[in-house]
Amino acid sequence: MRYSVTVLFLLFALLLSSCAGAEPLRSGEHSPVRLTVWQTYWDREDGAAEYAALRRQVEAVSLFAVCYDENDALLVPDEVRTMLAAQKKGKAETYLSFTNDVLGKKRVEKDRELLRRILHDDAAIDRNVDATVRLTRELGADGVELDYENFAKEKILLDRYMIFTYRLIVACVQQHLKLRIVLEPSMPFDAGFAPGAEYVVMLYNLYGKHSGPGAKAERAFIEKTIERMHALPGSPSVAFATGGCLWQDHHVILGGSGEKRFITQREAEELAARAHAEPVRDEESAALHFAADIDGHKTEVWYADSETLNAWITCAANQGIEQVSIWRMGGNHEIGKVRSR
């Protein structure tokens, strides 16, 4: 009898702990966070309108993006220059976002071959540091944002990148420029990053074009990544993404066989309305999702709205995060409801 009571007590305790862990992810009270947003050159007008709805909470704006041309020279789209001129009239800090994208006869995103060339030896690294800092000073931005991606698994390239960041930190200090360094969540945070920059970890694309359906971020992903971030110097900083992803004709066992693409919140809502689908909020991610037959395809969509973003911010702030960035302005609905405090 005593054994049975003990077993029942343990089962009851397990049930309670299971229920507690199943609490839906939602927005709530949290410590204030410093808010940064991205504006992109290909969505300048819509991005500017959304920024206006959120600007009272925004402390910094990152202008995306400075790219490279086919001769490995830095290239600034005219739209970035226009956005920077407009932002200089406001109070928010301005950053130029430098990427390893190539804009030429065709656009190449996250180009590792480019990085191999511009970081291949000390002289090339010094030229790239000088060009980056000089362009930022010439255009009058407050700081540099480094957003090189898709290379961390290549050890030699990672080592060259680390040398580049060390020298860029020194150059920015000497030129009185602020510096943000954006890192993918797969980056080895214990690689030896130096103090002197704000390290921004991308907490998104947990699910996307590389996978089956799901949210861009969820509670376990956020918490585990933030725990790993303790290896980084300085005040912790993360980024969350608006919008979502669409999957066509996805098979759980066989994998996807149809189109996969990122979509904005507005596009997702238009698809749901067209298909007469009622989006449901996922408990682990606070993201919205629906499935429907659209244009002859079985389609599943997951996306974020302002409540999703607020839930992610709440989760991160409660894990000690002090700075949050939002990718990106443009294509959203009621972005002004996002709260930094």
PDB file of C-alpha atoms in Angstrom, residues 120-280:
ATOM      1  CA  HIS A 120      43.006  35.308 -48.125  1.00  0.00           C
ATOM      2  CA  ASP A 121      46.080  36.952 -46.517  1.00  0.00           C
ATOM      3  CA  ASP A 122      47.023  39.758 -44.124  1.00  0.00           C
ATOM      4  CA  ALA A 123      47.325  42.347 -46.884  1.00  0.00           C
ATOM      5  CA  ALA A 124      43.847  41.526 -48.215  1.00  0.00           C
ATOM      6  CA  ILE A 125      42.386  41.699 -44.704  1.00  0.00           C
ATOM      7  CA  ASP A 126      43.989  45.097 -44.097  1.00  0.00           C
ATOM      8  CA  ARG A 127      42.609  46.413 -47.397  1.00  0.00           C
ATOM      9  CA  ASN A 128      39.120  45.212 -46.501  1.00  0.00           C
ATOM     10  CA  VAL A 129      39.280  46.724 -43.007  1.00  0.00           C
ATOM     11  CA  ASP A 130      40.463  50.055 -44.430  1.00  0.00           C
ATOM     12  CA  ALA A 131      37.784  50.098 -47.158  1.00  0.00           C
ATOM     13  CA  THR A 132      35.016  49.230 -44.678  1.00  0.00           C
ATOM     14  CA  VAL A 133      35.961  51.894 -42.151  1.00  0.00           C
ATOM     15  CA  ARG A 134      36.710  54.548 -44.758  1.00  0.00           C
ATOM     16  CA  LEU A 135      33.348  54.085 -46.512  1.00  0.00           C
ATOM     17  CA  THR A 136      31.457  54.255 -43.204  1.00  0.00           C
ATOM     18  CA  ARG A 137      33.192  57.515 -42.300  1.00  0.00           C
ATOM     19  CA  GLU A 138      32.637  59.000 -45.764  1.00  0.00           C
ATOM     20  CA  LEU A 139      28.901  58.272 -45.695  1.00  0.00           C
ATOM     21  CA  GLY A 140      28.541  59.571 -42.132  1.00  0.00           C
ATOM     22  CA  ALA A 141      27.072  56.495 -40.438  1.00  0.00           C
ATOM     23  CA  ASP A 142      27.590  55.998 -36.704  1.00  0.00           C
ATOM     24  CA  GLY A 143      28.883  52.482 -37.025  1.00  0.00           C
ATOM     25  CA  VAL A 144      29.754  49.337 -38.954  1.00  0.00           C
ATOM     26  CA  GLU A 145      27.690  46.173 -38.943  1.00  0.00           C
ATOM     27  CA  LEU A 146      29.537  43.073 -40.135  1.00  0.00           C
ATOM     28  CA  ASP A 147      27.189  40.404 -41.497  1.00  0.00           C
ATOM     29  CA  TYR A 148      29.324  37.745 -43.194  1.00  0.00           C
ATOM     30  CA  GLU A 149      27.604  34.348 -43.330  1.00  0.00           C
ATOM     31  CA  ASN A 150      27.892  30.758 -44.589  1.00  0.00           C
ATOM     32  CA  PHE A 151      31.533  30.012 -43.802  1.00  0.00           C
ATOM     33  CA  ALA A 152      31.875  28.865 -40.169  1.00  0.00           C
ATOM     34  CA  LYS A 153      32.341  25.162 -41.019  1.00  0.00           C
ATOM     35  CA  GLU A 154      35.454  25.955 -43.072  1.00  0.00           C
ATOM     36  CA  LYS A 155      38.225  26.120 -40.451  1.00  0.00           C
ATOM     37  CA  ILE A 156      40.775  28.099 -42.475  1.00  0.00           C
ATOM     38  CA  LEU A 157      38.179  30.663 -43.504  1.00  0.00           C
ATOM     39  CA  LEU A 158      36.903  30.958 -39.926  1.00  0.00           C
ATOM     40  CA  ASP A 159      40.455  31.653 -38.735  1.00  0.00           C
ATOM     41  CA  ARG A 160      40.902  34.393 -41.360  1.00  0.00           C
ATOM     42  CA  TYR A 161      37.545  35.870 -40.384  1.00  0.00           C
ATOM     43  CA  MET A 162      38.597  36.001 -36.720  1.00  0.00           C
ATOM     44  CA  ILE A 163      41.757  37.931 -37.654  1.00  0.00           C
ATOM     45  CA  PHE A 164      39.603  40.282 -39.720  1.00  0.00           C
ATOM     46  CA  THR A 165      37.261  40.955 -36.767  1.00  0.00           C
ATOM     47  CA  TYR A 166      40.208  41.668 -34.430  1.00  0.00           C
ATOM     48  CA  ARG A 167      41.606  44.262 -36.820  1.00  0.00           C
ATOM     49  CA  LEU A 168      38.192  45.728 -37.574  1.00  0.00           C
ATOM     50  CA  ILE A 169      37.546  46.234 -33.845  1.00  0.00           C
ATOM     51  CA  VAL A 170      40.827  48.145 -33.487  1.00  0.00           C
ATOM     52  CA  ALA A 171      40.137  50.259 -36.588  1.00  0.00           C
ATOM     53  CA  CYS A 172      36.618  51.158 -35.436  1.00  0.00           C
ATOM     54  CA  VAL A 173      37.900  52.223 -32.006  1.00  0.00           C
ATOM     55  CA  GLN A 174      40.555  54.393 -33.646  1.00  0.00           C
ATOM     56  CA  GLN A 175      37.989  56.002 -35.962  1.00  0.00           C
ATOM     57  CA  HIS A 176      35.365  56.441 -33.193  1.00  0.00           C
ATOM     58  CA  LEU A 177      32.896  54.117 -34.904  1.00  0.00           C
ATOM     59  CA  LYS A 178      30.563  51.663 -33.216  1.00  0.00           C
ATOM     60  CA  LEU A 179      30.658  48.025 -34.339  1.00  0.00           C
ATOM     61  CA  ARG A 180      28.040  45.263 -34.485  1.00  0.00           C
ATOM     62  CA  ILE A 181      29.021  41.744 -35.579  1.00  0.00           C
ATOM     63  CA  VAL A 182      26.118  39.502 -36.641  1.00  0.00           C
ATOM     64  CA  LEU A 183      26.596  35.768 -36.031  1.00  0.00           C
ATOM     65  CA  GLU A 184      24.621  32.769 -37.249  1.00  0.00           C
ATOM     66  CA  PRO A 185      23.397  30.503 -34.422  1.00  0.00           C
ATOM     67  CA  SER A 186      25.657  27.705 -35.727  1.00  0.00           C
ATOM     68  CA  MET A 187      28.763  29.836 -35.197  1.00  0.00           C
ATOM     69  CA  PRO A 188      31.195  28.473 -32.552  1.00  0.00           C
ATOM     70  CA  PHE A 189      30.796  31.219 -29.961  1.00  0.00           C
ATOM     71  CA  ASP A 190      33.877  29.969 -28.112  1.00  0.00           C
ATOM     72  CA  ALA A 191      36.138  30.602 -31.133  1.00  0.00           C
ATOM     73  CA  GLY A 192      37.853  33.478 -29.309  1.00  0.00           C
ATOM     74  CA  PHE A 193      35.854  36.595 -30.184  1.00  0.00           C
ATOM     75  CA  ALA A 194      37.453  39.773 -28.862  1.00  0.00           C
ATOM     76  CA  PRO A 195      35.709  42.435 -26.758  1.00  0.00           C
ATOM     77  CA  GLY A 196      34.944  45.771 -28.368  1.00  0.00           C
ATOM     78  CA  ALA A 197      31.902  44.901 -30.499  1.00  0.00           C
ATOM     79  CA  GLU A 198      28.225  44.133 -29.981  1.00  0.00           C
ATOM     80  CA  TYR A 199      27.774  40.499 -30.992  1.00  0.00           C
ATOM     81  CA  VAL A 200      24.288  39.899 -32.424  1.00  0.00           C
ATOM     82  CA  VAL A 201      23.174  36.270 -32.687  1.00  0.00           C
ATOM     83  CA  MET A 202      20.486  35.436 -35.252  1.00  0.00           C
ATOM     84  CA  LEU A 203      17.715  33.549 -33.448  1.00  0.00           C
ATOM     85  CA  TYR A 204      15.846  32.586 -36.586  1.00  0.00           C
ATOM     86  CA  ASN A 205      15.602  30.138 -39.479  1.00  0.00           C
ATOM     87  CA  LEU A 206      15.323  27.186 -37.122  1.00  0.00           C
ATOM     88  CA  TYR A 207      12.867  26.016 -39.784  1.00  0.00           C
ATOM     89  CA  GLY A 208      12.935  27.364 -43.316  1.00  0.00           C
ATOM     90  CA  LYS A 209      13.826  26.472 -46.894  1.00  0.00           C
ATOM     91  CA  HIS A 210      16.371  23.929 -45.614  1.00  0.00           C
ATOM     92  CA  SER A 211      13.779  21.958 -43.634  1.00  0.00           C
ATOM     93  CA  GLY A 212      10.174  20.938 -43.280  1.00  0.00           C
ATOM     94  CA  PRO A 213       7.460  23.215 -41.868  1.00  0.00           C
ATOM     95  CA  GLY A 214       7.881  25.011 -38.566  1.00  0.00           C
ATOM     96  CA  ALA A 215       8.480  28.365 -36.900  1.00  0.00           C
ATOM     97  CA  LYS A 216      11.585  30.491 -37.429  1.00  0.00           C
ATOM     98  CA  ALA A 217      12.220  30.263 -33.670  1.00  0.00           C
ATOM     99  CA  GLU A 218      10.764  28.452 -30.682  1.00  0.00           C
ATOM    100  CA  ARG A 219      11.314  28.434 -26.935  1.00  0.00           C
ATOM    101  CA  ALA A 220      13.900  25.614 -26.682  1.00  0.00           C
ATOM    102  CA  PHE A 221      15.948  27.022 -29.581  1.00  0.00           C
ATOM    103  CA  ILE A 222      15.975  30.502 -28.028  1.00  0.00           C
ATOM    104  CA  GLU A 223      16.937  29.283 -24.561  1.00  0.00           C
ATOM    105  CA  LYS A 224      19.628  26.829 -25.686  1.00  0.00           C
ATOM    106  CA  THR A 225      21.265  29.339 -28.035  1.00  0.00           C
ATOM    107  CA  ILE A 226      21.306  32.059 -25.369  1.00  0.00           C
ATOM    108  CA  GLU A 227      22.961  29.599 -22.975  1.00  0.00           C
ATOM    109  CA  ARG A 228      25.724  29.005 -25.549  1.00  0.00           C
ATOM    110  CA  MET A 229      26.145  32.770 -25.986  1.00  0.00           C
ATOM    111  CA  HIS A 230      27.741  33.038 -22.547  1.00  0.00           C
ATOM    112  CA  ALA A 231      31.039  32.347 -24.335  1.00  0.00           C
ATOM    113  CA  LEU A 232      30.759  35.704 -26.154  1.00  0.00           C
ATOM    114  CA  PRO A 233      32.182  38.905 -24.647  1.00  0.00           C
ATOM    115  CA  GLY A 234      30.079  41.912 -23.711  1.00  0.00           C
ATOM    116  CA  SER A 235      26.368  42.434 -23.298  1.00  0.00           C
ATOM    117  CA  PRO A 236      24.266  39.700 -24.928  1.00  0.00           C
ATOM    118  CA  SER A 237      22.340  40.671 -28.076  1.00  0.00           C
ATOM    119  CA  VAL A 238      19.981  38.668 -30.305  1.00  0.00           C
ATOM    120  CA  ALA A 239      17.959  39.123 -33.483  1.00  0.00           C
ATOM    121  CA  PHE A 240      14.485  37.854 -34.369  1.00  0.00           C
ATOM    122  CA  ALA A 241      12.850  37.698 -37.800  1.00  0.00           C
ATOM    123  CA  THR A 242       9.494  38.861 -39.049  1.00  0.00           C
ATOM    124  CA  GLY A 243       7.547  36.976 -41.717  1.00  0.00           C
ATOM    125  CA  GLY A 244       7.759  33.251 -42.236  1.00  0.00           C
ATOM    126  CA  CYS A 245       8.026  30.463 -44.775  1.00  0.00           C
ATOM    127  CA  LEU A 246       5.784  28.542 -47.175  1.00  0.00           C
ATOM    128  CA  TRP A 247       6.092  24.852 -48.042  1.00  0.00           C
ATOM    129  CA  GLN A 248       4.278  23.175 -50.934  1.00  0.00           C
ATOM    130  CA  ASP A 249       3.516  19.454 -51.159  1.00  0.00           C
ATOM    131  CA  HIS A 250       5.789  18.567 -48.253  1.00  0.00           C
ATOM    132  CA  HIS A 251       5.963  14.897 -47.278  1.00  0.00           C
ATOM    133  CA  VAL A 252       6.980  14.079 -43.708  1.00  0.00           C
ATOM    134  CA  ILE A 253       8.739  10.854 -44.727  1.00  0.00           C
ATOM    135  CA  LEU A 254       9.840  11.592 -48.289  1.00  0.00           C
ATOM    136  CA  GLY A 255      10.700  15.249 -47.681  1.00  0.00           C
ATOM    137  CA  GLY A 256       9.620  18.292 -49.614  1.00  0.00           C
ATOM    138  CA  SER A 257       8.845  17.996 -53.302  1.00  0.00           C
ATOM    139  CA  GLY A 258       7.418  21.436 -53.999  1.00  0.00           C
ATOM    140  CA  GLU A 259       8.311  25.084 -53.652  1.00  0.00           C
ATOM    141  CA  LYS A 260       9.791  26.449 -50.435  1.00  0.00           C
ATOM    142  CA  ARG A 261      10.118  30.196 -50.000  1.00  0.00           C
ATOM    143  CA  PHE A 262      10.221  32.907 -47.391  1.00  0.00           C
ATOM    144  CA  ILE A 263       7.173  35.143 -47.220  1.00  0.00           C
ATOM    145  CA  THR A 264       6.185  38.271 -45.333  1.00  0.00           C
ATOM    146  CA  GLN A 265       3.442  38.436 -42.732  1.00  0.00           C
ATOM    147  CA  ARG A 266       1.278  40.353 -45.173  1.00  0.00           C
ATOM    148  CA  GLU A 267       1.691  37.687 -47.860  1.00  0.00           C
ATOM    149  CA  ALA A 268       0.866  34.950 -45.340  1.00  0.00           C
ATOM    150  CA  GLU A 269      -2.318  36.732 -44.247  1.00  0.00           C
ATOM    151  CA  GLU A 270      -3.380  37.246 -47.852  1.00  0.00           C
ATOM    152  CA  LEU A 271      -2.883  33.534 -48.586  1.00  0.00           C
ATOM    153  CA  ALA A 272      -4.896  32.553 -45.512  1.00  0.00           C
ATOM    154  CA  ALA A 273      -7.748  34.856 -46.529  1.00  0.00           C
ATOM    155  CA  ARG A 274      -7.715  33.534 -50.077  1.00  0.00           C
ATOM    156  CA  ALA A 275      -7.849  29.929 -48.884  1.00  0.00           C
ATOM    157  CA  HIS A 276     -10.418  30.687 -46.154  1.00  0.00           C
ATOM    158  CA  ALA A 277      -7.951  29.200 -43.647  1.00  0.00           C
ATOM    159  CA  GLU A 278      -7.933  30.120 -39.960  1.00  0.00           C
ATOM    160  CA  PRO A 279      -4.345  30.460 -38.645  1.00  0.00           C
ATOM    161  CA  VAL A 280      -3.605  28.737 -35.325  1.00  0.00           C
TER     162      VAL A 280
END
